[in-house]
Amino acid sequence: MAAVRQPGKTFATMDHNVSTQTKDINASGEMARIQMQELIKNCKEFGVELYDLNHPYQGIVHVMGPEQGVTLPGMTIVCGDSHTATHGAFGALAFGIGTSEVEHVLATQTLKQGRAKTMKIEVQAKRRRALPPKISCWPSLVKPVAPAAPAMWLSSAAKRSAI
């Protein structure tokens, strides 16, 4: 890859390869160590901010983004993690993408996508305390949807990200 088009709009964190027991780069085995060392090298080479093992923001990417204010309403977010879509609970347009797409996004700041189909589901009933928003939506989740009910946006961030 020649360059990262906008390194100031890009960050990396170590999550899937990190030991939950210790902050030691060697703790998760040889393959994980090599991958984390490559991430360190690539971030330095291309000027990408890295939340490494010793950084206070380091964590699971789809959790630390919202927690640290990296994820904001109106942003478009892509990441090579299948849970990336959970950033949508915070008003971002978010896509979990594959490895080759990550390279394309880093180089071009674009993501080729087909036109998405839209579907709006409005829940008109007042939410009962005993019924979490996630359960309210389940009968409707035959296709990907974005809940439009005010009750969803009045729920906590944790509940919205679970939907």
JSON list of C-alpha atoms in Angstrom, two decimals:
[
{"chain": "A", "resi": 1, "resn": "MET", "atom": "CA", "xyz": [0.00, 0.00, 0.00]},
{"chain": "A", "resi": 2, "resn": "ALA", "atom": "CA", "xyz": [1.41, 3.38, -1.00]},
{"chain": "A", "resi": 3, "resn": "ALA", "atom": "CA", "xyz": [-0.11, 5.67, 1.65]},
{"chain": "A", "resi": 4, "resn": "VAL", "atom": "CA", "xyz": [-3.01, 6.25, 3.97]},
{"chain": "A", "resi": 5, "resn": "ARG", "atom": "CA", "xyz": [-5.07, 8.99, 2.36]},
{"chain": "A", "resi": 6, "resn": "GLN", "atom": "CA", "xyz": [-6.18, 10.72, 5.59]},
{"chain": "A", "resi": 7, "resn": "PRO", "atom": "CA", "xyz": [-4.25, 9.38, 8.58]},
{"chain": "A", "resi": 8, "resn": "GLY", "atom": "CA", "xyz": [-5.80, 12.04, 10.83]},
{"chain": "A", "resi": 9, "resn": "LYS", "atom": "CA", "xyz": [-9.20, 10.39, 10.33]},
{"chain": "A", "resi": 10, "resn": "THR", "atom": "CA", "xyz": [-7.87, 6.93, 11.04]},
{"chain": "A", "resi": 11, "resn": "PHE", "atom": "CA", "xyz": [-6.98, 5.08, 14.21]},
{"chain": "A", "resi": 12, "resn": "ALA", "atom": "CA", "xyz": [-6.05, 1.56, 15.19]},
{"chain": "A", "resi": 13, "resn": "THR", "atom": "CA", "xyz": [-6.30, -0.42, 18.40]},
{"chain": "A", "resi": 14, "resn": "MET", "atom": "CA", "xyz": [-5.13, -3.84, 19.41]},
{"chain": "A", "resi": 15, "resn": "ASP", "atom": "CA", "xyz": [-8.10, -5.97, 20.38]},
{"chain": "A", "resi": 16, "resn": "HIS", "atom": "CA", "xyz": [-8.61, -9.47, 18.99]},
{"chain": "A", "resi": 17, "resn": "ASN", "atom": "CA", "xyz": [-4.99, -10.58, 19.53]},
{"chain": "A", "resi": 18, "resn": "VAL", "atom": "CA", "xyz": [-4.62, -9.17, 23.04]},
{"chain": "A", "resi": 19, "resn": "SER", "atom": "CA", "xyz": [-4.41, -11.36, 26.12]},
{"chain": "A", "resi": 20, "resn": "THR", "atom": "CA", "xyz": [-7.12, -10.67, 28.70]},
{"chain": "A", "resi": 21, "resn": "GLN", "atom": "CA", "xyz": [-4.68, -11.67, 31.46]},
{"chain": "A", "resi": 22, "resn": "THR", "atom": "CA", "xyz": [-1.77, -9.29, 30.85]},
{"chain": "A", "resi": 23, "resn": "LYS", "atom": "CA", "xyz": [-0.68, -6.34, 28.69]},
{"chain": "A", "resi": 24, "resn": "ASP", "atom": "CA", "xyz": [2.29, -8.32, 27.32]},
{"chain": "A", "resi": 25, "resn": "ILE", "atom": "CA", "xyz": [2.64, -8.48, 23.54]},
{"chain": "A", "resi": 26, "resn": "ASN", "atom": "CA", "xyz": [4.08, -12.00, 23.88]},
{"chain": "A", "resi": 27, "resn": "ALA", "atom": "CA", "xyz": [1.22, -13.39, 25.99]},
{"chain": "A", "resi": 28, "resn": "SER", "atom": "CA", "xyz": [-1.10, -14.50, 23.17]},
{"chain": "A", "resi": 29, "resn": "GLY", "atom": "CA", "xyz": [1.30, -16.59, 21.13]},
{"chain": "A", "resi": 30, "resn": "GLU", "atom": "CA", "xyz": [3.64, -16.14, 18.19]},
{"chain": "A", "resi": 31, "resn": "MET", "atom": "CA", "xyz": [1.03, -15.37, 15.50]},
{"chain": "A", "resi": 32, "resn": "ALA", "atom": "CA", "xyz": [-0.64, -12.70, 17.67]},
{"chain": "A", "resi": 33, "resn": "ARG", "atom": "CA", "xyz": [2.75, -11.15, 18.54]},
{"chain": "A", "resi": 34, "resn": "ILE", "atom": "CA", "xyz": [3.69, -10.93, 14.85]},
{"chain": "A", "resi": 35, "resn": "GLN", "atom": "CA", "xyz": [0.33, -9.33, 13.95]},
{"chain": "A", "resi": 36, "resn": "MET", "atom": "CA", "xyz": [0.60, -6.76, 16.74]},
{"chain": "A", "resi": 37, "resn": "GLN", "atom": "CA", "xyz": [4.21, -5.92, 15.80]},
{"chain": "A", "resi": 38, "resn": "GLU", "atom": "CA", "xyz": [3.12, -5.43, 12.18]},
{"chain": "A", "resi": 39, "resn": "LEU", "atom": "CA", "xyz": [0.31, -3.14, 13.34]},
{"chain": "A", "resi": 40, "resn": "ILE", "atom": "CA", "xyz": [2.80, -1.05, 15.36]},
{"chain": "A", "resi": 41, "resn": "LYS", "atom": "CA", "xyz": [5.17, -0.85, 12.36]},
{"chain": "A", "resi": 42, "resn": "ASN", "atom": "CA", "xyz": [2.40, 0.03, 9.87]},
{"chain": "A", "resi": 43, "resn": "CYS", "atom": "CA", "xyz": [0.88, 2.71, 12.11]},
{"chain": "A", "resi": 44, "resn": "LYS", "atom": "CA", "xyz": [4.30, 4.37, 12.54]},
{"chain": "A", "resi": 45, "resn": "GLU", "atom": "CA", "xyz": [5.07, 4.15, 8.83]},
{"chain": "A", "resi": 46, "resn": "PHE", "atom": "CA", "xyz": [1.72, 5.60, 7.71]},
{"chain": "A", "resi": 47, "resn": "GLY", "atom": "CA", "xyz": [1.11, 8.11, 10.54]},
{"chain": "A", "resi": 48, "resn": "VAL", "atom": "CA", "xyz": [-1.96, 6.36, 11.98]},
{"chain": "A", "resi": 49, "resn": "GLU", "atom": "CA", "xyz": [-2.72, 6.87, 15.66]},
{"chain": "A", "resi": 50, "resn": "LEU", "atom": "CA", "xyz": [-2.42, 3.57, 17.51]},
{"chain": "A", "resi": 51, "resn": "TYR", "atom": "CA", "xyz": [-4.08, 2.79, 20.82]},
{"chain": "A", "resi": 52, "resn": "ASP", "atom": "CA", "xyz": [-1.56, 0.10, 21.74]},
{"chain": "A", "resi": 53, "resn": "LEU", "atom": "CA", "xyz": [-1.46, -2.19, 24.77]},
{"chain": "A", "resi": 54, "resn": "ASN", "atom": "CA", "xyz": [-0.29, 0.61, 27.08]},
{"chain": "A", "resi": 55, "resn": "HIS", "atom": "CA", "xyz": [-2.61, 3.34, 25.81]},
{"chain": "A", "resi": 56, "resn": "PRO", "atom": "CA", "xyz": [-5.48, 4.19, 28.18]},
{"chain": "A", "resi": 57, "resn": "TYR", "atom": "CA", "xyz": [-7.99, 4.02, 25.26]},
{"chain": "A", "resi": 58, "resn": "GLN", "atom": "CA", "xyz": [-6.89, 0.52, 24.16]},
{"chain": "A", "resi": 59, "resn": "GLY", "atom": "CA", "xyz": [-9.77, -1.89, 24.06]},
{"chain": "A", "resi": 60, "resn": "ILE", "atom": "CA", "xyz": [-12.27, -3.71, 21.89]},
{"chain": "A", "resi": 61, "resn": "VAL", "atom": "CA", "xyz": [-12.68, -1.43, 18.88]},
{"chain": "A", "resi": 62, "resn": "HIS", "atom": "CA", "xyz": [-16.49, -1.45, 18.75]},
{"chain": "A", "resi": 63, "resn": "VAL", "atom": "CA", "xyz": [-16.64, -0.67, 22.49]},
{"chain": "A", "resi": 64, "resn": "MET", "atom": "CA", "xyz": [-13.84, 1.86, 22.95]},
{"chain": "A", "resi": 65, "resn": "GLY", "atom": "CA", "xyz": [-14.91, 3.98, 19.95]},
{"chain": "A", "resi": 66, "resn": "PRO", "atom": "CA", "xyz": [-18.20, 5.03, 21.55]},
{"chain": "A", "resi": 67, "resn": "GLU", "atom": "CA", "xyz": [-16.76, 5.07, 25.09]},
{"chain": "A", "resi": 68, "resn": "GLN", "atom": "CA", "xyz": [-13.90, 7.41, 24.16]},
{"chain": "A", "resi": 69, "resn": "GLY", "atom": "CA", "xyz": [-15.94, 9.71, 21.93]},
{"chain": "A", "resi": 70, "resn": "VAL", "atom": "CA", "xyz": [-14.24, 8.56, 18.74]},
{"chain": "A", "resi": 71, "resn": "THR", "atom": "CA", "xyz": [-17.66, 7.53, 17.39]},
{"chain": "A", "resi": 72, "resn": "LEU", "atom": "CA", "xyz": [-19.90, 10.56, 16.87]},
{"chain": "A", "resi": 73, "resn": "PRO", "atom": "CA", "xyz": [-23.31, 11.10, 15.25]},
{"chain": "A", "resi": 74, "resn": "GLY", "atom": "CA", "xyz": [-23.09, 11.71, 11.52]},
{"chain": "A", "resi": 75, "resn": "MET", "atom": "CA", "xyz": [-19.78, 9.92, 11.02]},
{"chain": "A", "resi": 76, "resn": "THR", "atom": "CA", "xyz": [-19.24, 7.16, 8.51]},
{"chain": "A", "resi": 77, "resn": "ILE", "atom": "CA", "xyz": [-17.24, 4.40, 10.20]},
{"chain": "A", "resi": 78, "resn": "VAL", "atom": "CA", "xyz": [-15.72, 1.29, 8.68]},
{"chain": "A", "resi": 79, "resn": "CYS", "atom": "CA", "xyz": [-13.68, -1.37, 10.41]},
{"chain": "A", "resi": 80, "resn": "GLY", "atom": "CA", "xyz": [-12.57, -4.91, 9.76]},
{"chain": "A", "resi": 81, "resn": "ASP", "atom": "CA", "xyz": [-14.77, -6.16, 12.60]},
{"chain": "A", "resi": 82, "resn": "SER", "atom": "CA", "xyz": [-18.21, -7.68, 12.25]},
{"chain": "A", "resi": 83, "resn": "HIS", "atom": "CA", "xyz": [-19.51, -5.74, 15.27]},
{"chain": "A", "resi": 84, "resn": "THR", "atom": "CA", "xyz": [-18.81, -2.35, 13.67]},
{"chain": "A", "resi": 85, "resn": "ALA", "atom": "CA", "xyz": [-22.49, -1.86, 12.82]},
{"chain": "A", "resi": 86, "resn": "THR", "atom": "CA", "xyz": [-23.17, -1.34, 16.55]},
{"chain": "A", "resi": 87, "resn": "HIS", "atom": "CA", "xyz": [-21.77, 2.20, 16.12]},
{"chain": "A", "resi": 88, "resn": "GLY", "atom": "CA", "xyz": [-25.10, 2.93, 14.41]},
{"chain": "A", "resi": 89, "resn": "ALA", "atom": "CA", "xyz": [-26.65, 3.11, 17.88]},
{"chain": "A", "resi": 90, "resn": "PHE", "atom": "CA", "xyz": [-24.74, 6.38, 18.32]},
{"chain": "A", "resi": 91, "resn": "GLY", "atom": "CA", "xyz": [-25.90, 7.98, 15.09]},
{"chain": "A", "resi": 92, "resn": "ALA", "atom": "CA", "xyz": [-23.02, 6.86, 12.87]},
{"chain": "A", "resi": 93, "resn": "LEU", "atom": "CA", "xyz": [-23.32, 5.06, 9.55]},
{"chain": "A", "resi": 94, "resn": "ALA", "atom": "CA", "xyz": [-21.14, 2.03, 10.24]},
{"chain": "A", "resi": 95, "resn": "PHE", "atom": "CA", "xyz": [-19.98, -0.95, 8.18]},
{"chain": "A", "resi": 96, "resn": "GLY", "atom": "CA", "xyz": [-18.04, -4.04, 9.15]},
{"chain": "A", "resi": 97, "resn": "ILE", "atom": "CA", "xyz": [-15.79, -4.71, 6.15]},
{"chain": "A", "resi": 98, "resn": "GLY", "atom": "CA", "xyz": [-13.31, -7.32, 4.96]},
{"chain": "A", "resi": 99, "resn": "THR", "atom": "CA", "xyz": [-9.52, -7.11, 4.87]},
{"chain": "A", "resi": 100, "resn": "SER", "atom": "CA", "xyz": [-9.22, -6.14, 1.20]},
{"chain": "A", "resi": 101, "resn": "GLU", "atom": "CA", "xyz": [-11.85, -3.43, 1.72]},
{"chain": "A", "resi": 102, "resn": "VAL", "atom": "CA", "xyz": [-9.86, -2.07, 4.69]},
{"chain": "A", "resi": 103, "resn": "GLU", "atom": "CA", "xyz": [-6.86, -1.57, 2.42]},
{"chain": "A", "resi": 104, "resn": "HIS", "atom": "CA", "xyz": [-9.06, 0.18, -0.17]},
{"chain": "A", "resi": 105, "resn": "VAL", "atom": "CA", "xyz": [-10.59, 2.51, 2.45]},
{"chain": "A", "resi": 106, "resn": "LEU", "atom": "CA", "xyz": [-7.19, 3.39, 3.93]},
{"chain": "A", "resi": 107, "resn": "ALA", "atom": "CA", "xyz": [-5.80, 4.23, 0.48]},
{"chain": "A", "resi": 108, "resn": "THR", "atom": "CA", "xyz": [-8.82, 6.06, -0.97]},
{"chain": "A", "resi": 109, "resn": "GLN", "atom": "CA", "xyz": [-11.16, 7.05, 1.90]},
{"chain": "A", "resi": 110, "resn": "THR", "atom": "CA", "xyz": [-13.96, 5.53, -0.17]},
{"chain": "A", "resi": 111, "resn": "LEU", "atom": "CA", "xyz": [-16.07, 2.40, 0.10]},
{"chain": "A", "resi": 112, "resn": "LYS", "atom": "CA", "xyz": [-17.85, 1.03, -2.93]},
{"chain": "A", "resi": 113, "resn": "GLN", "atom": "CA", "xyz": [-21.36, 0.05, -1.88]},
{"chain": "A", "resi": 114, "resn": "GLY", "atom": "CA", "xyz": [-24.53, -0.77, -3.73]},
{"chain": "A", "resi": 115, "resn": "ARG", "atom": "CA", "xyz": [-27.61, 1.29, -3.00]},
{"chain": "A", "resi": 116, "resn": "ALA", "atom": "CA", "xyz": [-29.09, 0.05, 0.26]},
{"chain": "A", "resi": 117, "resn": "LYS", "atom": "CA", "xyz": [-32.76, -0.82, 0.49]},
{"chain": "A", "resi": 118, "resn": "THR", "atom": "CA", "xyz": [-34.61, 1.16, 3.12]},
{"chain": "A", "resi": 119, "resn": "MET", "atom": "CA", "xyz": [-37.29, 0.09, 5.49]},
{"chain": "A", "resi": 120, "resn": "LYS", "atom": "CA", "xyz": [-38.73, 2.06, 8.35]},
{"chain": "A", "resi": 121, "resn": "ILE", "atom": "CA", "xyz": [-40.35, 0.39, 11.33]},
{"chain": "A", "resi": 122, "resn": "GLU", "atom": "CA", "xyz": [-42.15, 2.60, 13.82]},
{"chain": "A", "resi": 123, "resn": "VAL", "atom": "CA", "xyz": [-43.11, 1.20, 17.18]},
{"chain": "A", "resi": 124, "resn": "GLN", "atom": "CA", "xyz": [-46.09, 3.32, 18.24]},
{"chain": "A", "resi": 125, "resn": "ALA", "atom": "CA", "xyz": [-46.70, 1.70, 21.61]},
{"chain": "A", "resi": 126, "resn": "LYS", "atom": "CA", "xyz": [-45.20, 3.12, 24.76]},
{"chain": "A", "resi": 127, "resn": "ARG", "atom": "CA", "xyz": [-42.41, 0.86, 25.94]},
{"chain": "A", "resi": 128, "resn": "ARG", "atom": "CA", "xyz": [-43.09, -1.05, 29.14]},
{"chain": "A", "resi": 129, "resn": "ARG", "atom": "CA", "xyz": [-40.21, -1.10, 31.59]},
{"chain": "A", "resi": 130, "resn": "ALA", "atom": "CA", "xyz": [-40.11, -4.90, 31.69]},
{"chain": "A", "resi": 131, "resn": "LEU", "atom": "CA", "xyz": [-39.74, -5.13, 27.91]},
{"chain": "A", "resi": 132, "resn": "PRO", "atom": "CA", "xyz": [-36.29, -4.09, 26.63]},
{"chain": "A", "resi": 133, "resn": "PRO", "atom": "CA", "xyz": [-36.13, -2.27, 23.26]},
{"chain": "A", "resi": 134, "resn": "LYS", "atom": "CA", "xyz": [-34.24, -5.23, 21.79]},
{"chain": "A", "resi": 135, "resn": "ILE", "atom": "CA", "xyz": [-37.17, -7.58, 22.46]},
{"chain": "A", "resi": 136, "resn": "SER", "atom": "CA", "xyz": [-39.66, -5.05, 21.00]},
{"chain": "A", "resi": 137, "resn": "CYS", "atom": "CA", "xyz": [-37.82, -5.14, 17.67]},
{"chain": "A", "resi": 138, "resn": "TRP", "atom": "CA", "xyz": [-37.24, -8.87, 17.31]},
{"chain": "A", "resi": 139, "resn": "PRO", "atom": "CA", "xyz": [-40.52, -9.68, 15.54]},
{"chain": "A", "resi": 140, "resn": "SER", "atom": "CA", "xyz": [-39.71, -7.06, 12.91]},
{"chain": "A", "resi": 141, "resn": "LEU", "atom": "CA", "xyz": [-36.11, -8.04, 12.27]},
{"chain": "A", "resi": 142, "resn": "VAL", "atom": "CA", "xyz": [-36.67, -10.10, 9.16]},
{"chain": "A", "resi": 143, "resn": "LYS", "atom": "CA", "xyz": [-34.51, -7.64, 7.20]},
{"chain": "A", "resi": 144, "resn": "PRO", "atom": "CA", "xyz": [-31.93, -5.10, 8.40]},
{"chain": "A", "resi": 145, "resn": "VAL", "atom": "CA", "xyz": [-33.79, -2.11, 9.82]},
{"chain": "A", "resi": 146, "resn": "ALA", "atom": "CA", "xyz": [-33.19, 1.09, 11.74]},
{"chain": "A", "resi": 147, "resn": "PRO", "atom": "CA", "xyz": [-35.63, 1.59, 14.62]},
{"chain": "A", "resi": 148, "resn": "ALA", "atom": "CA", "xyz": [-37.42, 4.92, 14.25]},
{"chain": "A", "resi": 149, "resn": "ALA", "atom": "CA", "xyz": [-39.36, 4.88, 17.51]},
{"chain": "A", "resi": 150, "resn": "PRO", "atom": "CA", "xyz": [-38.58, 7.68, 19.97]},
{"chain": "A", "resi": 151, "resn": "ALA", "atom": "CA", "xyz": [-38.52, 5.06, 22.73]},
{"chain": "A", "resi": 152, "resn": "MET", "atom": "CA", "xyz": [-35.37, 3.59, 21.18]},
{"chain": "A", "resi": 153, "resn": "TRP", "atom": "CA", "xyz": [-33.49, 6.89, 21.26]},
{"chain": "A", "resi": 154, "resn": "LEU", "atom": "CA", "xyz": [-34.60, 7.55, 24.82]},
{"chain": "A", "resi": 155, "resn": "SER", "atom": "CA", "xyz": [-33.01, 4.28, 25.87]},
{"chain": "A", "resi": 156, "resn": "SER", "atom": "CA", "xyz": [-29.47, 4.15, 27.24]},
{"chain": "A", "resi": 157, "resn": "ALA", "atom": "CA", "xyz": [-26.51, 3.88, 24.88]},
{"chain": "A", "resi": 158, "resn": "ALA", "atom": "CA", "xyz": [-25.89, 0.34, 26.08]},
{"chain": "A", "resi": 159, "resn": "LYS", "atom": "CA", "xyz": [-29.45, -0.71, 25.21]},
{"chain": "A", "resi": 160, "resn": "ARG", "atom": "CA", "xyz": [-29.33, 1.02, 21.80]},
{"chain": "A", "resi": 161, "resn": "SER", "atom": "CA", "xyz": [-26.05, -0.71, 20.91]},
{"chain": "A", "resi": 162, "resn": "ALA", "atom": "CA", "xyz": [-27.59, -4.09, 21.79]},
{"chain": "A", "resi": 163, "resn": "ILE", "atom": "CA", "xyz": [-30.36, -3.75, 19.20]}
]
